[in-house]
């Protein structure tokens, strides 16, 4: 990921996914964890908005839920699956933002997530 011409700012993004199939109906469960690391190595404070996308289901049998207890607080969510944080990084500061969400669907739904 890049900030363009902002050489003093660093961003790293890591995504992990766990899969499980449970229950008599064999529903598929995908647990996602997205971690975004931000660092400000410039000599001045930086205000920014971090935006991530979580899936939005067009099928009523597919459930998508953000884990609000584990996800970094203070985010706003829209109907398109965009969640965002307004952040301020002081000079030399580092910040870690975490998003946890799950996708649950019947076994007959095919998804390449």
PDB file of C-alpha atoms in Angstrom:
ATOM      1  CA  UNK A   1       0.000   0.000   0.000  1.00  0.00           C
ATOM      2  CA  UNK A   2       1.197   3.490  -0.694  1.00  0.00           C
ATOM      3  CA  UNK A   3       0.624   7.034   0.450  1.00  0.00           C
ATOM      4  CA  UNK A   4       1.853   8.402  -2.863  1.00  0.00           C
ATOM      5  CA  UNK A   5       4.271  11.233  -2.266  1.00  0.00           C
ATOM      6  CA  UNK A   6       4.007  11.047   1.550  1.00  0.00           C
ATOM      7  CA  UNK A   7       7.371   9.393   2.243  1.00  0.00           C
ATOM      8  CA  UNK A   8       7.092   9.843   6.011  1.00  0.00           C
ATOM      9  CA  UNK A   9       3.937   7.733   6.301  1.00  0.00           C
ATOM     10  CA  UNK A  10       3.924   3.944   6.243  1.00  0.00           C
ATOM     11  CA  UNK A  11       0.983   1.569   5.915  1.00  0.00           C
ATOM     12  CA  UNK A  12       0.966  -2.228   6.032  1.00  0.00           C
ATOM     13  CA  UNK A  13      -2.086  -4.451   5.699  1.00  0.00           C
ATOM     14  CA  UNK A  14      -2.449  -8.085   6.753  1.00  0.00           C
ATOM     15  CA  UNK A  15      -5.485 -10.323   6.166  1.00  0.00           C
ATOM     16  CA  UNK A  16      -6.084 -13.734   7.701  1.00  0.00           C
ATOM     17  CA  UNK A  17      -9.024 -16.084   7.202  1.00  0.00           C
ATOM     18  CA  UNK A  18     -10.193 -19.168   9.066  1.00  0.00           C
ATOM     19  CA  UNK A  19     -12.754 -21.595   7.694  1.00  0.00           C
ATOM     20  CA  UNK A  20     -15.058 -23.993   9.484  1.00  0.00           C
ATOM     21  CA  UNK A  21     -18.090 -26.066   8.494  1.00  0.00           C
ATOM     22  CA  UNK A  22     -20.434 -26.788  11.368  1.00  0.00           C
ATOM     23  CA  UNK A  23     -23.867 -27.990  12.300  1.00  0.00           C
ATOM     24  CA  UNK A  24     -26.242 -30.507  10.827  1.00  0.00           C
ATOM     25  CA  UNK A  25     -26.952 -28.215   7.903  1.00  0.00           C
ATOM     26  CA  UNK A  26     -23.205 -27.855   7.244  1.00  0.00           C
ATOM     27  CA  UNK A  27     -23.167 -24.082   7.169  1.00  0.00           C
ATOM     28  CA  UNK A  28     -19.842 -22.609   6.099  1.00  0.00           C
ATOM     29  CA  UNK A  29     -18.203 -20.105   8.473  1.00  0.00           C
ATOM     30  CA  UNK A  30     -15.403 -17.760   7.422  1.00  0.00           C
ATOM     31  CA  UNK A  31     -13.744 -15.645  10.115  1.00  0.00           C
ATOM     32  CA  UNK A  32     -11.680 -12.714   8.859  1.00  0.00           C
ATOM     33  CA  UNK A  33      -9.148 -10.543  10.620  1.00  0.00           C
ATOM     34  CA  UNK A  34      -7.763  -7.481   8.843  1.00  0.00           C
ATOM     35  CA  UNK A  35      -4.959  -5.565  10.549  1.00  0.00           C
ATOM     36  CA  UNK A  36      -3.756  -2.221   9.213  1.00  0.00           C
ATOM     37  CA  UNK A  37      -0.537  -0.812  10.660  1.00  0.00           C
ATOM     38  CA  UNK A  38       0.032   2.922  10.271  1.00  0.00           C
ATOM     39  CA  UNK A  39       3.182   4.827  11.167  1.00  0.00           C
ATOM     40  CA  UNK A  40       4.070   8.510  10.907  1.00  0.00           C
ATOM     41  CA  UNK A  41       7.829   8.975  10.571  1.00  0.00           C
ATOM     42  CA  UNK A  42       7.478  12.547   9.380  1.00  0.00           C
ATOM     43  CA  UNK A  43       8.157  15.456  11.680  1.00  0.00           C
ATOM     44  CA  UNK A  44       4.556  16.682  11.810  1.00  0.00           C
ATOM     45  CA  UNK A  45       1.106  15.540  12.883  1.00  0.00           C
ATOM     46  CA  UNK A  46      -1.047  13.884  10.224  1.00  0.00           C
ATOM     47  CA  UNK A  47      -4.856  13.620  10.060  1.00  0.00           C
ATOM     48  CA  UNK A  48      -6.245  10.880   7.852  1.00  0.00           C
ATOM     49  CA  UNK A  49      -9.239   8.710   7.160  1.00  0.00           C
ATOM     50  CA  UNK A  50      -8.696   4.959   6.974  1.00  0.00           C
ATOM     51  CA  UNK A  51     -11.331   3.115   4.945  1.00  0.00           C
ATOM     52  CA  UNK A  52     -11.727  -0.640   4.552  1.00  0.00           C
ATOM     53  CA  UNK A  53     -14.397  -2.654   2.781  1.00  0.00           C
ATOM     54  CA  UNK A  54     -16.196  -5.666   4.214  1.00  0.00           C
ATOM     55  CA  UNK A  55     -18.402  -7.819   1.987  1.00  0.00           C
ATOM     56  CA  UNK A  56     -22.073  -6.950   1.559  1.00  0.00           C
ATOM     57  CA  UNK A  57     -24.417  -9.822   0.781  1.00  0.00           C
ATOM     58  CA  UNK A  58     -26.937  -9.650  -2.024  1.00  0.00           C
ATOM     59  CA  UNK A  59     -28.256 -13.075  -0.976  1.00  0.00           C
ATOM     60  CA  UNK A  60     -30.424 -13.258   2.139  1.00  0.00           C
ATOM     61  CA  UNK A  61     -28.988 -16.668   3.142  1.00  0.00           C
ATOM     62  CA  UNK A  62     -25.484 -15.189   3.435  1.00  0.00           C
ATOM     63  CA  UNK A  63     -24.877 -13.414   6.742  1.00  0.00           C
ATOM     64  CA  UNK A  64     -22.029 -10.948   7.254  1.00  0.00           C
ATOM     65  CA  UNK A  65     -21.363  -9.507  10.686  1.00  0.00           C
ATOM     66  CA  UNK A  66     -18.665  -7.218  12.040  1.00  0.00           C
ATOM     67  CA  UNK A  67     -17.470  -8.267  15.499  1.00  0.00           C
ATOM     68  CA  UNK A  68     -17.914  -4.960  17.303  1.00  0.00           C
ATOM     69  CA  UNK A  69     -16.212  -6.202  20.494  1.00  0.00           C
ATOM     70  CA  UNK A  70     -12.939  -7.051  18.741  1.00  0.00           C
ATOM     71  CA  UNK A  71     -12.883  -4.415  15.987  1.00  0.00           C
ATOM     72  CA  UNK A  72     -11.054  -1.174  16.764  1.00  0.00           C
ATOM     73  CA  UNK A  73     -13.744   1.220  18.086  1.00  0.00           C
ATOM     74  CA  UNK A  74     -14.750   4.537  16.576  1.00  0.00           C
ATOM     75  CA  UNK A  75     -15.606   3.404  13.057  1.00  0.00           C
ATOM     76  CA  UNK A  76     -18.455   4.506  10.817  1.00  0.00           C
ATOM     77  CA  UNK A  77     -20.151   2.002   8.467  1.00  0.00           C
ATOM     78  CA  UNK A  78     -22.197   2.646   5.346  1.00  0.00           C
ATOM     79  CA  UNK A  79     -24.591   0.433   3.355  1.00  0.00           C
ATOM     80  CA  UNK A  80     -21.918  -0.365   0.756  1.00  0.00           C
ATOM     81  CA  UNK A  81     -19.692  -2.173   3.271  1.00  0.00           C
ATOM     82  CA  UNK A  82     -17.234   0.680   3.768  1.00  0.00           C
ATOM     83  CA  UNK A  83     -16.054   1.180   7.327  1.00  0.00           C
ATOM     84  CA  UNK A  84     -13.843   4.118   8.182  1.00  0.00           C
ATOM     85  CA  UNK A  85     -11.969   5.739  11.028  1.00  0.00           C
ATOM     86  CA  UNK A  86     -10.877   9.371  11.323  1.00  0.00           C
ATOM     87  CA  UNK A  87      -7.374   9.192  12.785  1.00  0.00           C
ATOM     88  CA  UNK A  88      -4.670  11.568  13.928  1.00  0.00           C
ATOM     89  CA  UNK A  89      -1.064  10.378  14.000  1.00  0.00           C
ATOM     90  CA  UNK A  90       1.341  12.608  15.854  1.00  0.00           C
ATOM     91  CA  UNK A  91       4.943  12.799  14.677  1.00  0.00           C
ATOM     92  CA  UNK A  92       6.613   9.435  15.338  1.00  0.00           C
ATOM     93  CA  UNK A  93       3.322   7.727  16.256  1.00  0.00           C
ATOM     94  CA  UNK A  94       2.216   4.248  15.240  1.00  0.00           C
ATOM     95  CA  UNK A  95      -1.352   2.935  15.164  1.00  0.00           C
ATOM     96  CA  UNK A  96      -2.828  -0.514  14.663  1.00  0.00           C
ATOM     97  CA  UNK A  97      -6.429  -0.816  13.427  1.00  0.00           C
ATOM     98  CA  UNK A  98      -8.143  -4.217  13.497  1.00  0.00           C
ATOM     99  CA  UNK A  99     -11.314  -5.364  11.751  1.00  0.00           C
ATOM    100  CA  UNK A 100     -12.942  -8.683  12.612  1.00  0.00           C
ATOM    101  CA  UNK A 101     -15.901  -9.972  10.642  1.00  0.00           C
ATOM    102  CA  UNK A 102     -17.523 -13.285   9.802  1.00  0.00           C
ATOM    103  CA  UNK A 103     -19.345 -14.619   6.780  1.00  0.00           C
ATOM    104  CA  UNK A 104     -21.809 -17.499   7.279  1.00  0.00           C
ATOM    105  CA  UNK A 105     -23.579 -19.259   4.409  1.00  0.00           C
ATOM    106  CA  UNK A 106     -25.288 -22.521   3.461  1.00  0.00           C
ATOM    107  CA  UNK A 107     -23.041 -25.210   1.974  1.00  0.00           C
ATOM    108  CA  UNK A 108     -24.683 -24.894  -1.462  1.00  0.00           C
ATOM    109  CA  UNK A 109     -23.559 -21.251  -1.840  1.00  0.00           C
ATOM    110  CA  UNK A 110     -20.287 -20.963  -3.750  1.00  0.00           C
ATOM    111  CA  UNK A 111     -18.112 -18.002  -2.789  1.00  0.00           C
ATOM    112  CA  UNK A 112     -14.552 -17.220  -3.708  1.00  0.00           C
ATOM    113  CA  UNK A 113     -13.747 -15.013  -0.714  1.00  0.00           C
TER     114      UNK A 113
END
